[in-house]
PDB file of C-alpha atoms in Angstrom:
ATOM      1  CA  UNK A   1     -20.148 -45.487 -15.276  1.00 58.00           C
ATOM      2  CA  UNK A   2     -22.621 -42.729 -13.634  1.00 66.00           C
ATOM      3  CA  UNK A   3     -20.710 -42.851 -10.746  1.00 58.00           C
ATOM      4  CA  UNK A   4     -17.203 -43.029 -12.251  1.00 57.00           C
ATOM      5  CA  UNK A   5     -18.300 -39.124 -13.756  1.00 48.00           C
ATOM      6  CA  UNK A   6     -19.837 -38.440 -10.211  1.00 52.00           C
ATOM      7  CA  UNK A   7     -16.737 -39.416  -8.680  1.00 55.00           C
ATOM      8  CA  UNK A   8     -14.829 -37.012 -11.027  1.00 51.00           C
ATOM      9  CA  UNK A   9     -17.371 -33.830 -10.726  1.00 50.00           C
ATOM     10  CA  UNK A  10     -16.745 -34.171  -7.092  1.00 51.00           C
ATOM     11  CA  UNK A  11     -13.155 -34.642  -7.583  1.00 55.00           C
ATOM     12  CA  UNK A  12     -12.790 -31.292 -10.089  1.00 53.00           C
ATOM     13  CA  UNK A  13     -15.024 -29.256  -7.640  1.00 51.00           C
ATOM     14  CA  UNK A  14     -12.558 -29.914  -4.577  1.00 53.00           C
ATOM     15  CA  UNK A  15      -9.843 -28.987  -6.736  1.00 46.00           C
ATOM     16  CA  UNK A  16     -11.368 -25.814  -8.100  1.00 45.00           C
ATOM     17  CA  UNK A  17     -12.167 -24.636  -4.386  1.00 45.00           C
ATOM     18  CA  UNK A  18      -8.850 -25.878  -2.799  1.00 46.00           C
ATOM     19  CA  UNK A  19      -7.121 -23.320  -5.618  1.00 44.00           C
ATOM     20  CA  UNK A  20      -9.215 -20.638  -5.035  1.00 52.00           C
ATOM     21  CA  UNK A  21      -8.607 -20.865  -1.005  1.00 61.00           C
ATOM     22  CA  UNK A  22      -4.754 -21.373  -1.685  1.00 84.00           C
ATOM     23  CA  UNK A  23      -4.641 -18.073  -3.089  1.00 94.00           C
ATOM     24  CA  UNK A  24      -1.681 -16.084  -1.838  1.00 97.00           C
ATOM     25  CA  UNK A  25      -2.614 -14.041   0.904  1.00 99.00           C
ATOM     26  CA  UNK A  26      -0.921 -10.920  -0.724  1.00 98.00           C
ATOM     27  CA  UNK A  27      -2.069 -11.478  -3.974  1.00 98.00           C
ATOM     28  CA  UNK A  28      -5.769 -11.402  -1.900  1.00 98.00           C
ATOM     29  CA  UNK A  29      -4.367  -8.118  -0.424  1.00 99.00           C
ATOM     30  CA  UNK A  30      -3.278  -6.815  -4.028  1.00 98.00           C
ATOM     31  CA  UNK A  31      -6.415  -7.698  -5.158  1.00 98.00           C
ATOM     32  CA  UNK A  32      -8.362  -5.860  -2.655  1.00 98.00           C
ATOM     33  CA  UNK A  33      -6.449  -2.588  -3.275  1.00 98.00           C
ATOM     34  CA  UNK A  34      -6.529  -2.570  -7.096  1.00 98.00           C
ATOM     35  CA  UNK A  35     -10.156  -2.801  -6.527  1.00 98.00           C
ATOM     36  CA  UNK A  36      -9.915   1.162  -5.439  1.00 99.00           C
ATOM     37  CA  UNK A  37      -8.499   1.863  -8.490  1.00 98.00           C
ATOM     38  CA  UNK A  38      -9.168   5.411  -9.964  1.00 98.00           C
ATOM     39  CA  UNK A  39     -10.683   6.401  -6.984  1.00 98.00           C
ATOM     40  CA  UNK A  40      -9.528   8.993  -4.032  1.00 99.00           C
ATOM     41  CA  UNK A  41     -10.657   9.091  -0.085  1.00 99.00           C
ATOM     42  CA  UNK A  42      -9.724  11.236   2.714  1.00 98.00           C
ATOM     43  CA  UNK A  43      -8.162  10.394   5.920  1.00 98.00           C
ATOM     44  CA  UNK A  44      -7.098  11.494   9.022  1.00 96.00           C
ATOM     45  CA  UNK A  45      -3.619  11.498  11.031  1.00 96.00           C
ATOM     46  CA  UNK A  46      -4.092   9.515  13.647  1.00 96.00           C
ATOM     47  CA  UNK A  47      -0.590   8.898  15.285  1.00 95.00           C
ATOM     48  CA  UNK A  48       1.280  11.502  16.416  1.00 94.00           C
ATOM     49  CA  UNK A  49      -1.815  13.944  16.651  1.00 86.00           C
ATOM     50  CA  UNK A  50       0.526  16.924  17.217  1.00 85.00           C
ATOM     51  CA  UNK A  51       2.803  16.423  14.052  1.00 88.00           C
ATOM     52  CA  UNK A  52       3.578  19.665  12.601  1.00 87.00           C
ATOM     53  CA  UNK A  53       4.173  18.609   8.678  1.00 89.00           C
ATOM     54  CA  UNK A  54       0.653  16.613   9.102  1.00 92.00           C
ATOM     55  CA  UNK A  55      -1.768  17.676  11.683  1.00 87.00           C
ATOM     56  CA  UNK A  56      -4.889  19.631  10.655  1.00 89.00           C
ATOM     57  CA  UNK A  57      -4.350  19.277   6.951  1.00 94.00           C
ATOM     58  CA  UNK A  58      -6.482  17.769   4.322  1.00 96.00           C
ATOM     59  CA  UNK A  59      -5.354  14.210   3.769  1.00 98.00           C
ATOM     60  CA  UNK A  60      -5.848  12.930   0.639  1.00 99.00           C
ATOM     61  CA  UNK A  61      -5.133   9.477  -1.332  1.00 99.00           C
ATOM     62  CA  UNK A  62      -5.514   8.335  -4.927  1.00 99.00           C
ATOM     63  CA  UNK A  63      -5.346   4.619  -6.333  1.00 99.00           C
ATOM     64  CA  UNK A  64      -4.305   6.564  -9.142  1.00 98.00           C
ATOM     65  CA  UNK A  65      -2.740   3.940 -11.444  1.00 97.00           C
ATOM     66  CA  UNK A  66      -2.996  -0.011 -11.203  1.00 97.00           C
ATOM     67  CA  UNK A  67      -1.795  -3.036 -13.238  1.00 95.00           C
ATOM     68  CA  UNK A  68      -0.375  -6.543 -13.201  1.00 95.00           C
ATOM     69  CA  UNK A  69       2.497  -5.795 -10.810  1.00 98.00           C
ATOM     70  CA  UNK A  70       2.518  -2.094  -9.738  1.00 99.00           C
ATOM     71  CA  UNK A  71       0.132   0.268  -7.781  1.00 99.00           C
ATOM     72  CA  UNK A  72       0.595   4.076  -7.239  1.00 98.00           C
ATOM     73  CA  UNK A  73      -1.080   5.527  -4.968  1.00 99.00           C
ATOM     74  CA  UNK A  74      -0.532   9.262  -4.414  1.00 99.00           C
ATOM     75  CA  UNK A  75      -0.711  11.007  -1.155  1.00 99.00           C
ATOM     76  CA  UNK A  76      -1.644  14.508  -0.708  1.00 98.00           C
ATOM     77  CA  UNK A  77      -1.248  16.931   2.633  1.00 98.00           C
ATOM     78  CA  UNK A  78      -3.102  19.731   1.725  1.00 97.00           C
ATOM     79  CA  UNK A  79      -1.629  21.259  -1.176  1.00 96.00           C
ATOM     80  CA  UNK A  80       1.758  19.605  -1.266  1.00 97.00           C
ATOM     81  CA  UNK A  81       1.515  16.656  -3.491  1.00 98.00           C
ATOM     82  CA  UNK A  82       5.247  15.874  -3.600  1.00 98.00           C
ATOM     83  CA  UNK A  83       4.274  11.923  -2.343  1.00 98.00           C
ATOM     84  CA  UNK A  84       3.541   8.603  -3.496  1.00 99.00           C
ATOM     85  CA  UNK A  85       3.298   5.538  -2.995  1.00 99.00           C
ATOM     86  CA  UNK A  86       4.651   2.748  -5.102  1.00 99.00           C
ATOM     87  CA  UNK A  87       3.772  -0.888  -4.603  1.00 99.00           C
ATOM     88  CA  UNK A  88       5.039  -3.724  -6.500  1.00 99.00           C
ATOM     89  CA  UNK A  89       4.425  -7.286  -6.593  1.00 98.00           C
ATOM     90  CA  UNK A  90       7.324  -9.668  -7.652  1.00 98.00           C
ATOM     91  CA  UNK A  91       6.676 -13.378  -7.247  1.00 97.00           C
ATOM     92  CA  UNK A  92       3.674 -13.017  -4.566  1.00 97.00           C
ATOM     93  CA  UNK A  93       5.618 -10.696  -2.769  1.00 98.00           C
ATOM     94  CA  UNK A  94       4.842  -7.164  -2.070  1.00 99.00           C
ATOM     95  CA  UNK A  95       7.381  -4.030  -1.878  1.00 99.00           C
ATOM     96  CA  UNK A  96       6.945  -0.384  -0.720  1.00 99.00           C
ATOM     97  CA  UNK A  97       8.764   2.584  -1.656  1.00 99.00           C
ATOM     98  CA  UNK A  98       8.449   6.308  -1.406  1.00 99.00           C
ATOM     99  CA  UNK A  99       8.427   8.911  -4.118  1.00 98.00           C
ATOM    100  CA  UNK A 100       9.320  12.490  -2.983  1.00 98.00           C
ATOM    101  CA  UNK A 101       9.072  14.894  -6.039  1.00 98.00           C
ATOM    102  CA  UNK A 102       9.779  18.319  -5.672  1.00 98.00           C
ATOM    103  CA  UNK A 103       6.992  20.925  -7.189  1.00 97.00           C
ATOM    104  CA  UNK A 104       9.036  21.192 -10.078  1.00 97.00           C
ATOM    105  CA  UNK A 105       8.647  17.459 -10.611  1.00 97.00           C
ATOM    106  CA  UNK A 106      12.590  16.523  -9.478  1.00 97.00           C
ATOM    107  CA  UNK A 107      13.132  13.757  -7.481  1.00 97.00           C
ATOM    108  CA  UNK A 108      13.967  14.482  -3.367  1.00 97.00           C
ATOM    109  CA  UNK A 109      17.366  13.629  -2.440  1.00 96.00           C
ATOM    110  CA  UNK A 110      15.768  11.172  -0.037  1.00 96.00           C
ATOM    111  CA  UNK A 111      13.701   9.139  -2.107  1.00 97.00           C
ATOM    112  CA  UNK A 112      12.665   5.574  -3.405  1.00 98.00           C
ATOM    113  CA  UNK A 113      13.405   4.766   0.574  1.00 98.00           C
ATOM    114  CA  UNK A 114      11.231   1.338   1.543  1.00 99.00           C
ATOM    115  CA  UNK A 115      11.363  -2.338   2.059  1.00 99.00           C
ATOM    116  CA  UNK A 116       9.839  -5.405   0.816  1.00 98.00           C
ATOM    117  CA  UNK A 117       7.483  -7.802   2.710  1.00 98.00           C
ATOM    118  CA  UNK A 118       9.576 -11.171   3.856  1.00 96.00           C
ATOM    119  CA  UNK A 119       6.594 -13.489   3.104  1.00 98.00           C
ATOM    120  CA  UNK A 120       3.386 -13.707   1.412  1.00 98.00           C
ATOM    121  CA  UNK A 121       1.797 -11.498   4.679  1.00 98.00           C
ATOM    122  CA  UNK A 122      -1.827 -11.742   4.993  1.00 98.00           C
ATOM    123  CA  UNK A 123      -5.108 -10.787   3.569  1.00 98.00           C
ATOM    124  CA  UNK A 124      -5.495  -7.365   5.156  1.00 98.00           C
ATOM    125  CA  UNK A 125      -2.268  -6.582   6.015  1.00 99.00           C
ATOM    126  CA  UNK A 126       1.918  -6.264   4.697  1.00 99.00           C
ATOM    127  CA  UNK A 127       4.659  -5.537   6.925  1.00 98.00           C
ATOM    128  CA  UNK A 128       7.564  -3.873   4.665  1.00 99.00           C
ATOM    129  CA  UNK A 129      10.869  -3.940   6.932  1.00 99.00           C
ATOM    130  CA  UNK A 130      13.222  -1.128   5.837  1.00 98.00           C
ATOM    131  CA  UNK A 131      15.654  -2.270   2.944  1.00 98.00           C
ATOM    132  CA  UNK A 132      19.242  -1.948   2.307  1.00 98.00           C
ATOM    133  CA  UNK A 133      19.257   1.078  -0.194  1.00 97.00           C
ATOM    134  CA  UNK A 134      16.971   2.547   2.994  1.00 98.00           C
ATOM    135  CA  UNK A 135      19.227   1.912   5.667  1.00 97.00           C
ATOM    136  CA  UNK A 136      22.193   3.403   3.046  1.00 97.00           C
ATOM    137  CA  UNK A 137      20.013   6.513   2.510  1.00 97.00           C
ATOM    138  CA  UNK A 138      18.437   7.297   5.556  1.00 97.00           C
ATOM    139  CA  UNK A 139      21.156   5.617   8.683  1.00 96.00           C
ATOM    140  CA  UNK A 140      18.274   6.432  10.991  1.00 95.00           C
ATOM    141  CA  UNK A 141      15.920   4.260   9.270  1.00 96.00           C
ATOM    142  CA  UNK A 142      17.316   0.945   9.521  1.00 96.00           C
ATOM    143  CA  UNK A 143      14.845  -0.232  12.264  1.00 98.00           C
ATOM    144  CA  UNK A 144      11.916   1.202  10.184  1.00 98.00           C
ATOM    145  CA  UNK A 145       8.943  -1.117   9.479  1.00 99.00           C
ATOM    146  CA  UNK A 146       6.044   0.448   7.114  1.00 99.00           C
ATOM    147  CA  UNK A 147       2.570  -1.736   7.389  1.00 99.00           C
ATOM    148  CA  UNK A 148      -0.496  -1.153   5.305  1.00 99.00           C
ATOM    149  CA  UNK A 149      -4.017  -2.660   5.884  1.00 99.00           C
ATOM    150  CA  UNK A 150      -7.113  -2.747   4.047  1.00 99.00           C
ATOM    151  CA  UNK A 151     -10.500  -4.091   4.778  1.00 98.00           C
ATOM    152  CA  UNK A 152     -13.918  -2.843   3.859  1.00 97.00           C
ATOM    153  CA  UNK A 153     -13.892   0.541   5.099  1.00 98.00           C
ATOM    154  CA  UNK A 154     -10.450   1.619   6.102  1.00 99.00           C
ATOM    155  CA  UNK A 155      -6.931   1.753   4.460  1.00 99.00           C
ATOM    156  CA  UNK A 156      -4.043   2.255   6.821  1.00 99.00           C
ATOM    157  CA  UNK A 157      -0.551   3.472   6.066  1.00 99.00           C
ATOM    158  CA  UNK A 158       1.727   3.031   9.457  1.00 99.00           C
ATOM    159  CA  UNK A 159       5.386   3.286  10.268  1.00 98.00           C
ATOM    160  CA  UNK A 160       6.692   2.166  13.420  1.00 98.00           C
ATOM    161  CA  UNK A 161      10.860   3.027  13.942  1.00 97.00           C
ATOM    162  CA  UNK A 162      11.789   0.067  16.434  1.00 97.00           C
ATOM    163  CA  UNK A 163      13.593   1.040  19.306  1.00 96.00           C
ATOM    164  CA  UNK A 164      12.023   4.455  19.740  1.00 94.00           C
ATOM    165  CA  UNK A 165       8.586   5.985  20.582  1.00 93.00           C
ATOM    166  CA  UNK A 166       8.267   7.008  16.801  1.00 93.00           C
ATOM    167  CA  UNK A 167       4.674   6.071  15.277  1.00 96.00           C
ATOM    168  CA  UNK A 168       3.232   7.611  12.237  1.00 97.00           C
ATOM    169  CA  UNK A 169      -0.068   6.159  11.126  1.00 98.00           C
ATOM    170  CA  UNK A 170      -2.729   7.880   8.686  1.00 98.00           C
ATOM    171  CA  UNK A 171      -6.504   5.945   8.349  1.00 98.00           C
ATOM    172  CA  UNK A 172      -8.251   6.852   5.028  1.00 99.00           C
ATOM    173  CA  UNK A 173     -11.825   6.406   4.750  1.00 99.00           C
ATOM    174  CA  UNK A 174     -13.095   4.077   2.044  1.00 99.00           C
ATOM    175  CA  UNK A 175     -16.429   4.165   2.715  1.00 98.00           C
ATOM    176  CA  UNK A 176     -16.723   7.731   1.075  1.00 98.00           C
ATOM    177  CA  UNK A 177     -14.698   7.975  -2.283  1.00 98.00           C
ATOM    178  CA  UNK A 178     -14.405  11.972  -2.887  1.00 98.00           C
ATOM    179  CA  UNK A 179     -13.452  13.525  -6.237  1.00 98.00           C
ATOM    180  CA  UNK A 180     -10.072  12.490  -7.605  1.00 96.00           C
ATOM    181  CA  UNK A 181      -7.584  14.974  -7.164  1.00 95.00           C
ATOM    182  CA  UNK A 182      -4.949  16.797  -9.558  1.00 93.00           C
ATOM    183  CA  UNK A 183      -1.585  14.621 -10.584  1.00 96.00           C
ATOM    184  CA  UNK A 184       0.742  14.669  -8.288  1.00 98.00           C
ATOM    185  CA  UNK A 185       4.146  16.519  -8.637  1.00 97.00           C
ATOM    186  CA  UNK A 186       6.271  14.846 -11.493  1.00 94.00           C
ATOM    187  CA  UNK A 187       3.484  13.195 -13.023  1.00 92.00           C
ATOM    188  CA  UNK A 188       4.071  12.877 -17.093  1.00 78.00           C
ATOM    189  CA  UNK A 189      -0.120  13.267 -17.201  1.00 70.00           C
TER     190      UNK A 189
END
């Protein structure tokens, strides 16, 4: 009998740690980013270091609002706060679109532009290929692939438009959360 119950504590504890290490690699990624939420960091451009619309201005981001299966992140360059980003999760996979707002709070005509990952991705890292309504919007963009990682101390937003020598890529600093910013341009609050 003793070692009938031994045989199923054993049993239940293999099972407990084989679902905990099955965990979807995204939803681990989800998780780590919702961790950040409320708070804001600063970052720099890193790729291309001469962009005009980017270079030498305060970069700022804001886990501003989290829940079950969105995350919005805003994303400030110096004062214009017309961006954000909008992450959903739909069946353990990940999407990523853009939301361009003008100071007024109207939408961009170029906006909600993205893709959605085409697998569960990894831990620290989600590739977003460009989507249909992207490729309708923006002709340009169809070979666009967004990628964001997380770890400890760094998030990264990237965007790499196959085919050509574009590369945009912004690190944010997570080691030192700074004081959360102002709402961002068509926020309701």
């Amino acid at each position: 009998m003793i070692k009938k119950l031994l045989f199923l504590l054993v049993i239940s504890l293999i099972s407990v740690s084989a679902t905990s290490q099955t965990e979807l690699p995204s939803l681990q990624f989800w998780n780590k980013l919702k961790a950040h939420c409320g708070k804001a960091y600063q970052g720099v451009l890193e790729e291309p270091k001469e962009d005009e619309a980017f270079g030498g201005k305060q970069l700022t981001m804001h886990v501003r609002s989290c829940n079950e299966n969105e995350i919005r992140i805003p994303f400030f360059v110096g004062d214009d706060k017309s961006r954000t980003w909008i992450l959903t999760m739909n069946d353990g996979i990940i999407s990523l679109k853009h939301d361009h707002r003008h100071e007024d709070g109207s939408e961009d005509e170029v906006n909600f532009y993205g893709g959605t990952a085409s697998n569960a991705g990894k831990a620290n890292i989600q590739f977003f290929p460009a989507d249909v309504h992207t490729q309708q919007m923006i002709p340009g963009a169809v070979t666009n692939v967004w990628w964001i990682t997380i770890d400890e101390s760094s998030f990264t937003y990237n965007l790499r438009r196959l085919g050509t020598d574009r590369l945009f890529t912004v690190v944010m600093d997570l080691t030192k959360p700074i004081e959360t910013p102002g709402a961002p341009w068509g926020s309701e609050d």
